[in-house]
mmCIF file of C-alpha atoms and ligand atoms in Angstrom:
data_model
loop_
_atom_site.group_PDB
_atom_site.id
_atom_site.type_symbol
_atom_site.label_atom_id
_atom_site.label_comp_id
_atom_site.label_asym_id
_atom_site.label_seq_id
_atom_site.Cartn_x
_atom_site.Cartn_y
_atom_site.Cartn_z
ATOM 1 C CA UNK A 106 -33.357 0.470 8.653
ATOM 2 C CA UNK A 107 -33.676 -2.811 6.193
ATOM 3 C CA UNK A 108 -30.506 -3.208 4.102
ATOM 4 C CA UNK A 109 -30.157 -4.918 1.004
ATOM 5 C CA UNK A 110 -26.481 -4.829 0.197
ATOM 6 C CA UNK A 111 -25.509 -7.041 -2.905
ATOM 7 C CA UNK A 112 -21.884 -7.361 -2.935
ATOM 8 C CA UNK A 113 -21.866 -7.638 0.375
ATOM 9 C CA UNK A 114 -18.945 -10.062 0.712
ATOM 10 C CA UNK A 115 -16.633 -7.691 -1.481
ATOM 11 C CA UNK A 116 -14.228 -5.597 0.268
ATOM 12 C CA UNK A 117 -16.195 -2.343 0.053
ATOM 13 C CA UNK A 118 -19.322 -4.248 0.703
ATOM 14 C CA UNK A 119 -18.467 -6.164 3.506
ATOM 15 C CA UNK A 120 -16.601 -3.020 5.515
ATOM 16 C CA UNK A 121 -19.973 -0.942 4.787
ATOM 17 C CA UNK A 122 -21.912 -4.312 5.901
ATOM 18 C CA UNK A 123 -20.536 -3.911 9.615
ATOM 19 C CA UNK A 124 -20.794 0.009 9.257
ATOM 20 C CA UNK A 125 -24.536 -0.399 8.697
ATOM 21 C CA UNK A 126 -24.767 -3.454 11.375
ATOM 22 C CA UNK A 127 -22.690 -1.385 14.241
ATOM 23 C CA UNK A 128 -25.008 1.962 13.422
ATOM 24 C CA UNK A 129 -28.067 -0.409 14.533
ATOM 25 C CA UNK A 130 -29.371 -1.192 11.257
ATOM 26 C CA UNK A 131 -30.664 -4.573 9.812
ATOM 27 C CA UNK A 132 -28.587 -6.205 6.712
ATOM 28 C CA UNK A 133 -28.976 -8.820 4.160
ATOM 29 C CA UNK A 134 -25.913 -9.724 1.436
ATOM 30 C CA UNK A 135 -26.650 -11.269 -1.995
ATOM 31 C CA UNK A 136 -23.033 -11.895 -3.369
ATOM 32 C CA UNK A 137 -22.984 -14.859 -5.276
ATOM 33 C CA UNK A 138 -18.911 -14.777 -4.185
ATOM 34 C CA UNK A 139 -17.527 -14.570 -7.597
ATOM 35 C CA UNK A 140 -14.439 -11.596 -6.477
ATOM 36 C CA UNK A 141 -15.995 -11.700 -2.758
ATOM 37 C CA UNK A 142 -15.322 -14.199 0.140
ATOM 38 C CA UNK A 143 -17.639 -15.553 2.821
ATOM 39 C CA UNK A 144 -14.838 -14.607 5.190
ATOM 40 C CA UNK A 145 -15.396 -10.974 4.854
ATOM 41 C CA UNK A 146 -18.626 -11.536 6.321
ATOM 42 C CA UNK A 147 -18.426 -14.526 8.592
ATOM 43 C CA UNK A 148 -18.388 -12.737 11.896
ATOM 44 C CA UNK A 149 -22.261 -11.500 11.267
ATOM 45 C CA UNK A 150 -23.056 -14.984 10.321
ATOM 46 C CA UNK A 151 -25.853 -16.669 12.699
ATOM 47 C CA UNK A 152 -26.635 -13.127 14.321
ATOM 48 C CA UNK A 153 -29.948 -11.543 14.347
ATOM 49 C CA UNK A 154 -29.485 -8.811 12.723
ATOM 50 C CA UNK A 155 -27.765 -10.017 9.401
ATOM 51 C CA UNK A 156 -28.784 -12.765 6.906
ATOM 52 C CA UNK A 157 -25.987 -13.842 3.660
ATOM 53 C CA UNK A 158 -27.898 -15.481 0.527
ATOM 54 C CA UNK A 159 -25.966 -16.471 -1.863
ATOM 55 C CA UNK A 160 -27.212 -14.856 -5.065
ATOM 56 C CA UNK A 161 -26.286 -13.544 -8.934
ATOM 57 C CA UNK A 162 -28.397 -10.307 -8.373
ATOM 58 C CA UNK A 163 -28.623 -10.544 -12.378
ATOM 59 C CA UNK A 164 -31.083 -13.150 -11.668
ATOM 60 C CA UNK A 165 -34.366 -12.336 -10.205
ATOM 61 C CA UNK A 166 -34.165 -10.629 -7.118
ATOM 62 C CA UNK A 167 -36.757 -11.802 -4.179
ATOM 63 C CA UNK A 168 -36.781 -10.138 -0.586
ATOM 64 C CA UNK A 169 -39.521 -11.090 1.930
ATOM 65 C CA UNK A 170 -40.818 -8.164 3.732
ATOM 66 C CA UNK A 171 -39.639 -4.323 3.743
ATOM 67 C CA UNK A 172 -36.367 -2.500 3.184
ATOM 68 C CA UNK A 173 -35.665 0.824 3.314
ATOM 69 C CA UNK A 174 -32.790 0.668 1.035
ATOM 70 C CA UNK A 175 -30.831 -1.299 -1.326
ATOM 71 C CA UNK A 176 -27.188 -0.507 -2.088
ATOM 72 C CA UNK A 177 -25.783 -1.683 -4.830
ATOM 73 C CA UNK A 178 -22.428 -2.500 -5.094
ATOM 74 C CA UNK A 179 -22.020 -5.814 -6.730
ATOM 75 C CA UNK A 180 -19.215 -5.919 -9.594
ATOM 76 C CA UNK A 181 -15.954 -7.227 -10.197
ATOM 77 C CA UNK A 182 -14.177 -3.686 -9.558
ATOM 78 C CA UNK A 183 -10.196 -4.793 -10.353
ATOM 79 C CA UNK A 184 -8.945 -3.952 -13.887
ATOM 80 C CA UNK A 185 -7.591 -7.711 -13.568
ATOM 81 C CA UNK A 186 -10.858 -9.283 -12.504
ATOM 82 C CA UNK A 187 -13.250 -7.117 -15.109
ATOM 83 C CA UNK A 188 -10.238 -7.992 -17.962
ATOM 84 C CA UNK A 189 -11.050 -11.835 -16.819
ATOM 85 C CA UNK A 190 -14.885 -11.710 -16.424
ATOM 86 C CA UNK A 191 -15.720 -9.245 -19.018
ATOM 87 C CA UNK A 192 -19.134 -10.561 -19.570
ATOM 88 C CA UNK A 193 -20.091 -10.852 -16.022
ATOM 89 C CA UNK A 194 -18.864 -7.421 -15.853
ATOM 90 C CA UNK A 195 -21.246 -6.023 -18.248
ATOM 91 C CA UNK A 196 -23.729 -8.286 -16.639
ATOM 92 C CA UNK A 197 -23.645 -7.135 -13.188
ATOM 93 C CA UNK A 198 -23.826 -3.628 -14.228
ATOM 94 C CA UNK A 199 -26.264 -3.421 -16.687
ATOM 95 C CA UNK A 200 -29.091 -6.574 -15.771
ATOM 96 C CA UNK A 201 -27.840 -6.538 -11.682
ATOM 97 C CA UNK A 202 -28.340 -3.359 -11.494
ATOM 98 C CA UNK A 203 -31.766 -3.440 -13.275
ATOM 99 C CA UNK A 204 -32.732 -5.798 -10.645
ATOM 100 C CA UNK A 205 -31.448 -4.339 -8.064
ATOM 101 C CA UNK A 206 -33.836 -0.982 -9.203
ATOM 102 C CA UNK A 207 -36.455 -3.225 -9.845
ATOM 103 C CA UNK A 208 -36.408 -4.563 -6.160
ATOM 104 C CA UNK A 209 -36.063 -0.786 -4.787
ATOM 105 C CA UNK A 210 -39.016 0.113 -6.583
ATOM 106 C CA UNK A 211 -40.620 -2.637 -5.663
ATOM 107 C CA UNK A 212 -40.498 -2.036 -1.954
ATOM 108 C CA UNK A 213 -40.010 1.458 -2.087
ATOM 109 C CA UNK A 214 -36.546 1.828 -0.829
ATOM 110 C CA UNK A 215 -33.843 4.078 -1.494
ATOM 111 C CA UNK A 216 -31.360 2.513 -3.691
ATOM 112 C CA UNK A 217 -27.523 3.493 -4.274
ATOM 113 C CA UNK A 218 -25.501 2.382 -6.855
ATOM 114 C CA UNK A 219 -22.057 2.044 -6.065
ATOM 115 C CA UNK A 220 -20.346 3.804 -9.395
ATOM 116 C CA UNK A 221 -17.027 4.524 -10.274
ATOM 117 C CA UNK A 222 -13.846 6.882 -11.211
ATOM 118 C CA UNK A 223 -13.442 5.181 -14.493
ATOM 119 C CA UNK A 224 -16.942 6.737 -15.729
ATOM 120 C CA UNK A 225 -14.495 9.533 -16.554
ATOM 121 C CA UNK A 226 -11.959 7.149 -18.538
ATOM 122 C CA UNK A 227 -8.622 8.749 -19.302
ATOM 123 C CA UNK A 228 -9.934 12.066 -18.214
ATOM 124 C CA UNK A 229 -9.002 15.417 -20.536
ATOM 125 C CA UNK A 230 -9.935 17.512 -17.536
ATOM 126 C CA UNK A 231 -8.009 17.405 -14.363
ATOM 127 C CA UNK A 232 -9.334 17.083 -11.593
ATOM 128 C CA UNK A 233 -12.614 15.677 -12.389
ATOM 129 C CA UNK A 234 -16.186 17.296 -11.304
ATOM 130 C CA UNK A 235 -18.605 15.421 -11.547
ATOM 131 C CA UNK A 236 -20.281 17.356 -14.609
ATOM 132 C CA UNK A 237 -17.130 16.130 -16.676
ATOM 133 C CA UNK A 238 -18.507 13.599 -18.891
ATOM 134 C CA UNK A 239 -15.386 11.867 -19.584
ATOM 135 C CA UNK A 240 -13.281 10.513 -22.441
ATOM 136 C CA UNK A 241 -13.975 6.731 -22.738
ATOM 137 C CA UNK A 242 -13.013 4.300 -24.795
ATOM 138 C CA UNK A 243 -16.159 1.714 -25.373
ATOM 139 C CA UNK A 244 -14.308 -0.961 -27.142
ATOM 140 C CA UNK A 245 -11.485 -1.137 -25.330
ATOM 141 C CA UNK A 246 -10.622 -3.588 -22.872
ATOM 142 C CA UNK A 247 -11.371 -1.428 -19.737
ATOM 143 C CA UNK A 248 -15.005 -0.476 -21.467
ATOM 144 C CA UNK A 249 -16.999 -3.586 -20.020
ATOM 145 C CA UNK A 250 -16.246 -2.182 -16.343
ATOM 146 C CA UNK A 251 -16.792 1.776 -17.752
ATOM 147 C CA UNK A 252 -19.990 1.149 -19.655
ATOM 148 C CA UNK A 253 -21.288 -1.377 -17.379
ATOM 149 C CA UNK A 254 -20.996 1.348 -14.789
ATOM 150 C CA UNK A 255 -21.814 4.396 -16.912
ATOM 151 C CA UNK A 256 -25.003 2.453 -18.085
ATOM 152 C CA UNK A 257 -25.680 1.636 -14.212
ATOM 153 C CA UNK A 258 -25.708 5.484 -13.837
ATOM 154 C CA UNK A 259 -27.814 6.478 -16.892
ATOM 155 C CA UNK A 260 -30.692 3.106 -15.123
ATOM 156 C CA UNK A 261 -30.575 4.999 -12.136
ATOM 157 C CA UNK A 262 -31.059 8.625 -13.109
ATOM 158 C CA UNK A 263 -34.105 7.071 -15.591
ATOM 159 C CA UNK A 264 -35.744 4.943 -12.656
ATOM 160 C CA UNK A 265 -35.669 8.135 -10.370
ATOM 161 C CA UNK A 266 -36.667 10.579 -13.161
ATOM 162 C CA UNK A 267 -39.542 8.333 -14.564
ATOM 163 C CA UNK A 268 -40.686 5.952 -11.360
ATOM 164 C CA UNK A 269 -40.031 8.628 -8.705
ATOM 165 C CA UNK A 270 -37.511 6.489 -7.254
ATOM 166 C CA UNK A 271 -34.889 8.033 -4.520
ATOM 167 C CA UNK A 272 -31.721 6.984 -5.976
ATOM 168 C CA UNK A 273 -28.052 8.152 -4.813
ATOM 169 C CA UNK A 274 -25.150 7.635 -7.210
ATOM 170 C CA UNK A 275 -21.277 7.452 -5.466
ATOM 171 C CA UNK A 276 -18.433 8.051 -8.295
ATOM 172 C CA UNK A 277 -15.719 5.625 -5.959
ATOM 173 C CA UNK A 278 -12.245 6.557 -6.606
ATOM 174 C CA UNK A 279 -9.513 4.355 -5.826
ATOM 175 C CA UNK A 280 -9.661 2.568 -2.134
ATOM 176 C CA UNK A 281 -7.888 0.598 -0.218
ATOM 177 C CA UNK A 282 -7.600 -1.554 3.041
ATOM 178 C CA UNK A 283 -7.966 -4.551 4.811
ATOM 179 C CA UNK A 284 -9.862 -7.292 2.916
ATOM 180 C CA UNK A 285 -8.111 -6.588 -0.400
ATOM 181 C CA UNK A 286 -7.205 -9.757 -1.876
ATOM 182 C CA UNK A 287 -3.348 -10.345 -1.878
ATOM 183 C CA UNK A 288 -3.920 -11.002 -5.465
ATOM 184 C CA UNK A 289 -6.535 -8.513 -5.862
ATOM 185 C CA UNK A 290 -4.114 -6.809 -9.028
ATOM 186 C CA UNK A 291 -4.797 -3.486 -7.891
ATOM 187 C CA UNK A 292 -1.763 -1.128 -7.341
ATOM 188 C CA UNK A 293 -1.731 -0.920 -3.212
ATOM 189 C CA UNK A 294 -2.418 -4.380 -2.481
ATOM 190 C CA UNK A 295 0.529 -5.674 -5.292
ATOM 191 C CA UNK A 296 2.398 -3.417 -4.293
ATOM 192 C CA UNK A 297 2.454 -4.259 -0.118
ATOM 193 C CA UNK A 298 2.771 -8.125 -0.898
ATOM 194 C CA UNK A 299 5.842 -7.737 -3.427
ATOM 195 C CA UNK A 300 7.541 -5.950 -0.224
ATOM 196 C CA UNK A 301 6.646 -7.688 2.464
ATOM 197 C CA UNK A 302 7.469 -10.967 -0.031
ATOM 198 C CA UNK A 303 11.132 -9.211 -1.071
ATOM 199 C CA UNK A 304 10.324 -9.293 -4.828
ATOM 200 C CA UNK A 305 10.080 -6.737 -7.506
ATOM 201 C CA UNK A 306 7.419 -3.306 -7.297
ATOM 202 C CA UNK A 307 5.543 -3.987 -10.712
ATOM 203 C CA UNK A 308 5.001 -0.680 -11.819
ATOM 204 C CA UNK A 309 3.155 -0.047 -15.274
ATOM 205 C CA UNK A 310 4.384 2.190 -17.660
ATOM 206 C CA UNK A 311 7.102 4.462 -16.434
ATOM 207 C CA UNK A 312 5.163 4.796 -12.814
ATOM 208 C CA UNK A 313 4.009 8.267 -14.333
ATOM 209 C CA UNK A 314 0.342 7.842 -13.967
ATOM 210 C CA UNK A 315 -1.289 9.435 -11.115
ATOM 211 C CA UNK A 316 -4.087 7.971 -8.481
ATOM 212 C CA UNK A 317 -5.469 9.606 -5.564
ATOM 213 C CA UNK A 318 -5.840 7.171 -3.229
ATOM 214 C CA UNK A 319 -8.834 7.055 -0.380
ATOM 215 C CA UNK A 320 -8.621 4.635 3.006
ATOM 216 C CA UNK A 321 -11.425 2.945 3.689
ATOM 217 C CA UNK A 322 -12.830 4.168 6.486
ATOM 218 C CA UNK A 323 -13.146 7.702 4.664
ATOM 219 C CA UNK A 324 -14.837 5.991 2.000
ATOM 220 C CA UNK A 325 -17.490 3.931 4.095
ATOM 221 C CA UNK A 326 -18.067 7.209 5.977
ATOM 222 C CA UNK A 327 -18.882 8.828 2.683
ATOM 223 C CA UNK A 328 -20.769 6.879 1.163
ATOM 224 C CA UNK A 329 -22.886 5.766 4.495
ATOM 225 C CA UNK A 330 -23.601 10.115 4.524
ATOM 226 C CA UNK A 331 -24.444 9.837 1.412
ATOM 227 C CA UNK A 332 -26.796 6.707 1.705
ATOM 228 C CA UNK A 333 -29.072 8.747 4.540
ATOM 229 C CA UNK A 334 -28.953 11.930 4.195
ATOM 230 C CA UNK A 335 -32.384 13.851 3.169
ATOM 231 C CA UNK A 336 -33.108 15.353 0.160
ATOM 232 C CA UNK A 337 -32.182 18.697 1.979
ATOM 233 C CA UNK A 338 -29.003 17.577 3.048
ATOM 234 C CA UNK A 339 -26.982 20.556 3.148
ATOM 235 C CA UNK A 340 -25.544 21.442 6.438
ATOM 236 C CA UNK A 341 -26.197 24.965 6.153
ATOM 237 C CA UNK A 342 -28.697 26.753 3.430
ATOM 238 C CA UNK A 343 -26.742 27.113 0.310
ATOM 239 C CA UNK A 344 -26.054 31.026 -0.770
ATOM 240 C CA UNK A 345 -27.578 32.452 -3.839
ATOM 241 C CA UNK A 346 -24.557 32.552 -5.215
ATOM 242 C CA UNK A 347 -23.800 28.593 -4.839
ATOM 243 C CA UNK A 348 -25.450 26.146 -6.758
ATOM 244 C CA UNK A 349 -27.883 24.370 -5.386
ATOM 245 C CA UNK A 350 -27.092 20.414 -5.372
ATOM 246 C CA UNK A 351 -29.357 17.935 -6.676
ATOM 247 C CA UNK A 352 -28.409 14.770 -4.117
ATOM 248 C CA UNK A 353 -29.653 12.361 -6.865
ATOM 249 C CA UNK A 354 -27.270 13.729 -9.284
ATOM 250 C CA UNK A 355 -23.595 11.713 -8.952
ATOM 251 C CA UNK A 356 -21.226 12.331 -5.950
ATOM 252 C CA UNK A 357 -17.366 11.757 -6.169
ATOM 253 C CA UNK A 358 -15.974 10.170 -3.109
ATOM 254 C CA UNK A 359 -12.825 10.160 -3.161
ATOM 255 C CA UNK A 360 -9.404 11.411 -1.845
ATOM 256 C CA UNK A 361 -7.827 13.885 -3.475
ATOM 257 C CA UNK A 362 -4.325 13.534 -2.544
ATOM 258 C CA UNK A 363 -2.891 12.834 -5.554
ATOM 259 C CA UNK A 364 0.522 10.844 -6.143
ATOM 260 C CA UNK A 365 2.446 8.926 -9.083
ATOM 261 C CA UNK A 366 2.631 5.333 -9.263
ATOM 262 C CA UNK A 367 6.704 5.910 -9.128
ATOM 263 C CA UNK A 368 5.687 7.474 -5.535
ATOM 264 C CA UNK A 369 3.089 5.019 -4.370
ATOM 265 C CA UNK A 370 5.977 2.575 -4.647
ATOM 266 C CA UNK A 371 8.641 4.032 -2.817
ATOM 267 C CA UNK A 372 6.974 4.920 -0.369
ATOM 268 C CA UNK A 373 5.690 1.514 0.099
ATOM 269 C CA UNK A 374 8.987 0.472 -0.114
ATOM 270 C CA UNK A 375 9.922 2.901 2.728
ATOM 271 C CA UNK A 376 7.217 2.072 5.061
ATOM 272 C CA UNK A 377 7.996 -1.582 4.784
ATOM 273 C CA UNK A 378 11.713 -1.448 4.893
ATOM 274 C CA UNK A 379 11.910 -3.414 1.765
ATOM 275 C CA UNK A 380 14.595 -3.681 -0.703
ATOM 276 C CA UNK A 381 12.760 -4.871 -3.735
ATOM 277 C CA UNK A 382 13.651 -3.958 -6.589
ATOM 278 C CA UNK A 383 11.753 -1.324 -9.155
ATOM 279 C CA UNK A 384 10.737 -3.988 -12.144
ATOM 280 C CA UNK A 385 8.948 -1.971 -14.982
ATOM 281 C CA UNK A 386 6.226 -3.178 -17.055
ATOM 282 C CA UNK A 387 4.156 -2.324 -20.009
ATOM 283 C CA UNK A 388 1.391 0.274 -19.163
ATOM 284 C CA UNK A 389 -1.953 -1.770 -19.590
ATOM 285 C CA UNK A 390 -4.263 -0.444 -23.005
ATOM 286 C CA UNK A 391 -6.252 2.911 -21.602
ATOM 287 C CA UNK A 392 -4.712 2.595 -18.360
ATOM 288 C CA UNK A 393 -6.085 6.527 -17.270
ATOM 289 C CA UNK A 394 -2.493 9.143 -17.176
ATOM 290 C CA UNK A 395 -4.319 11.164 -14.465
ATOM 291 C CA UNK A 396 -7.186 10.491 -11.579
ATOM 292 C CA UNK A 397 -8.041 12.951 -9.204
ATOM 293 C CA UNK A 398 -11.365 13.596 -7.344
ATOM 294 C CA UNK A 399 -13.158 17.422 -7.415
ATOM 295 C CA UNK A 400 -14.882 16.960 -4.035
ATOM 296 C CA UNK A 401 -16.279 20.263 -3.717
ATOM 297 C CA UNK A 402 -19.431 18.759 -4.172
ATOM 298 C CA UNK A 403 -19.281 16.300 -1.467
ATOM 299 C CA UNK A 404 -17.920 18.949 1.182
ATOM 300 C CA UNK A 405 -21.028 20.984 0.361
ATOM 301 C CA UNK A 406 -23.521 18.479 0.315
ATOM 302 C CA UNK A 407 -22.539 15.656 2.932
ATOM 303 C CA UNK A 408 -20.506 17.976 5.223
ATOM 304 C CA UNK A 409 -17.575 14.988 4.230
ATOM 305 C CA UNK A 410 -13.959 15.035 3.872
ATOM 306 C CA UNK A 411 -11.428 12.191 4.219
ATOM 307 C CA UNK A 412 -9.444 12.044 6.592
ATOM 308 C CA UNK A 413 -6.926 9.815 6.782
ATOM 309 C CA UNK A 414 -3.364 10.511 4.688
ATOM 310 C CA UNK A 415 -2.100 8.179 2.303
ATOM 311 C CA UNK A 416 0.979 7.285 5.060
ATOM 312 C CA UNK A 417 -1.224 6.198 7.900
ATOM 313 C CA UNK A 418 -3.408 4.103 5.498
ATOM 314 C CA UNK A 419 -0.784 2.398 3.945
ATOM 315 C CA UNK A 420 0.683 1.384 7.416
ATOM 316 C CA UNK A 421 -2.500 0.289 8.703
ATOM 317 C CA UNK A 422 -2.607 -1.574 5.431
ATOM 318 C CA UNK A 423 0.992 -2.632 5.458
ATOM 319 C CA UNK A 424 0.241 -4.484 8.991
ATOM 320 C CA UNK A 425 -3.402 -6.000 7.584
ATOM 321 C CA UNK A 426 -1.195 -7.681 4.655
ATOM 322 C CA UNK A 427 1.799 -8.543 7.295
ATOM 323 C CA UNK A 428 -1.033 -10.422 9.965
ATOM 324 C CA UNK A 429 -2.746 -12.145 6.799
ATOM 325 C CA UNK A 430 0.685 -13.587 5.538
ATOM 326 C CA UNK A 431 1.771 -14.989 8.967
ATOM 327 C CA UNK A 432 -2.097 -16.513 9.430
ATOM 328 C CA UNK A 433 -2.994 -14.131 12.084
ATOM 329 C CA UNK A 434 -6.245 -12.160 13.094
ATOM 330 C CA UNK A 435 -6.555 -9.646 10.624
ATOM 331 C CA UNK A 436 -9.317 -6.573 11.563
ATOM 332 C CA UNK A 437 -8.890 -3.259 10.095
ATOM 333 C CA UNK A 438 -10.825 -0.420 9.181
HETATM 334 N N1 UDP B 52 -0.254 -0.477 -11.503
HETATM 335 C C1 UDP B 52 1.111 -0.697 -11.438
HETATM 336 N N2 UDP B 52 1.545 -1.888 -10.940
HETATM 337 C C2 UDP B 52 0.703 -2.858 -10.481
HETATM 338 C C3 UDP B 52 -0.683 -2.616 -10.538
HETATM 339 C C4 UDP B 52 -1.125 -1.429 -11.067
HETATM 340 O O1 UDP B 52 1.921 0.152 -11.837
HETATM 341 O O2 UDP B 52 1.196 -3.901 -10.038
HETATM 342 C C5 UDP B 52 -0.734 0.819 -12.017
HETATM 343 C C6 UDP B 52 -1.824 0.735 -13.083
HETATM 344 O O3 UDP B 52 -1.264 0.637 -14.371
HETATM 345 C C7 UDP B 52 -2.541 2.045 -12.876
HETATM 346 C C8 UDP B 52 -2.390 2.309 -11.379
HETATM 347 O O4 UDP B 52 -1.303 1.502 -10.944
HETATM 348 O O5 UDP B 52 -1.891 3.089 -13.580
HETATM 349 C C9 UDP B 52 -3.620 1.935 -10.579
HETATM 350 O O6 UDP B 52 -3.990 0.633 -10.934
HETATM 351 P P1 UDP B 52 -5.146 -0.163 -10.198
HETATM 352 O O7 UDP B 52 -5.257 -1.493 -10.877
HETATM 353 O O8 UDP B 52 -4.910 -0.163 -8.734
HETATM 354 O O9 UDP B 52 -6.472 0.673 -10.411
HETATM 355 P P2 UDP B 52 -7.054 1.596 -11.606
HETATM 356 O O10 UDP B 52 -6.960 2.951 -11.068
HETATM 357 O O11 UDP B 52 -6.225 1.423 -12.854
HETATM 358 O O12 UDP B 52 -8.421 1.097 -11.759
#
């Protein structure tokens, strides 16, 4: 297959960019390298079977020849970098992603939008399915990242209802791995370089809230099953009694292995050996209580499960983090 990946150079992007590349396939990045870096990507550089352009998919989007799919994950995707480019944000989600449908349609590829957890705000049911509409705040600071993406979402479902188009929507939950930025913001990476660096565990709020927290490679492999499977994708016929699953209809991928912030950080703190310090801070505005995945309907329909347990993530992230600070090579997936 012909890939068009736009945020390509991101961390998600770039780990699905050598997923797609070691499975055989053909790849082209736009990332105009706003939140990503060239360096996630510079080992495919000069090869055959990968081209980087660097591009604002909100632009006009131009691709010579065919593609079989287009995957869109472009988007500031850190509460700290959406909270800094709010308008890109909104940008990315809304015109990028019109684009990025238009170009699909255009070559009549399969497109997937990369979508989000935060579709389902500061969720009143817990866990979250994926028919749970969700309890958003619009005009809050979090809403340019939420409405971007639930907007993304509502462009998809309308280009596949009225053009025909085969579109795939994942709901990402929170992820983590190599090629976080140190300064990413986000909870695992912050938390890794305080220890490692001896300082103080920010933690939010009372440490409360609760993520469910997904390696990487269990979210590539998700959303790579969910990029080529069929529209008959179950493994086995579904039973009367089940319902049957639309695949164009949104798919949580996600672990559901839930924890509190309070835990996240000691157990950072254990796996490091660190003595920092617990600092507490105030609890961002609509910073969600609770996040956990419902993932029955990815089991049924993509046969997928993760895998790996928070513990062995967090040391294989722990030693990505550890190799970056002392200048080292730093692969890991
Ligand atoms: N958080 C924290 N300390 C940090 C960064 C984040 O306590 O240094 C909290 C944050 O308030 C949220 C959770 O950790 O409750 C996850 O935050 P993150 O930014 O990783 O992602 P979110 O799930 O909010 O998009």
């Amino acid at each position: 297959m012909k890939v068009l990946i736009t945020g390509g150079a991101g961390f998600l992007g770039s780990h699905l960019v050598d997923r797609l590349i070691a499975d055989g396939h053909n790849v082209i990045v736009f990332d105009n390298l706003l939140t990503g870096r060239i360096d996630n990507v510079a080992h495919h550089l000069g090869t055959e079977t990968f081209k980087f352009v660097k591009q604002d998919v909100t632009e006009y989007l131009f691709v010579a020849g065919p593609l079989d799919a287009v995957v869109h994950f472009a988007s500031p995707a850190s509460p700290i970098d959406y909270l800094q480019l709010p308008i890109q944000t909104l940008k990315v989600g809304s015109l990028g992603t019109h684009k990025a449908l238009g170009l699909a349609r255009e070559k009549g590829a399969r497109f997937l939008l990369a979508s989000t957890s935060e579709t389902y705000g500061d969720p009143q049911v817990h866990p979250q399915p994926e028919d749970y509409w969700g309890h958003v705040n619009p005009v809050g600071p979090r809403g340019v990242y939420d409405e971007a993406k639930r907007f993304a979402e509502a462009m998809t479902m309308a280009y596949h209802r009225y053009h025909g188009l085969d579109t795939r929507i994942a709901r990402i939950f929170n992820t983590f791995g190599g090629r976080m930025r140190p300064n990413d913001g986000r909870v695992v990476s912050n938390f890794i370089v305080q220890a490692l660096a001896g300082s103080p565990l920010t933690v939010y709020g009372e440490g409360a809230q609760t993520r469910s927290f997904c390696y990487v490679s269990d979210l590539i492999e998700g959303i790579v099953r969910l990029l080529m499977c069929d529209d008959l994708c179950h493994s086995k016929p579904v039973p009367e009694t089940e319902p049957s699953d639309d695949v164009h209809l949104p798919v949580n991928i996600g672990n559901p292995s839930e924890f509190t912030v309070i835990e996240l950080a000691n157990m950072v703190r254990a796996l490091t050996n660190s003595k920092s310090p617990i600092e507490f801070n105030p609890l961002p505005v609509d910073d969600p209580r609770v996040r956990q995945p419902d993932i029955t309907r990815a089991k049924r329909l993509l046969g997928w499960q993760p895998r790996v347990p928070l513990e062995e993530g967090l040391t294989k992230a722990i030693q990505y983090f550890r190799d970056l600070a002392s200048g080292g090579g730093t692969e890991c997936i």
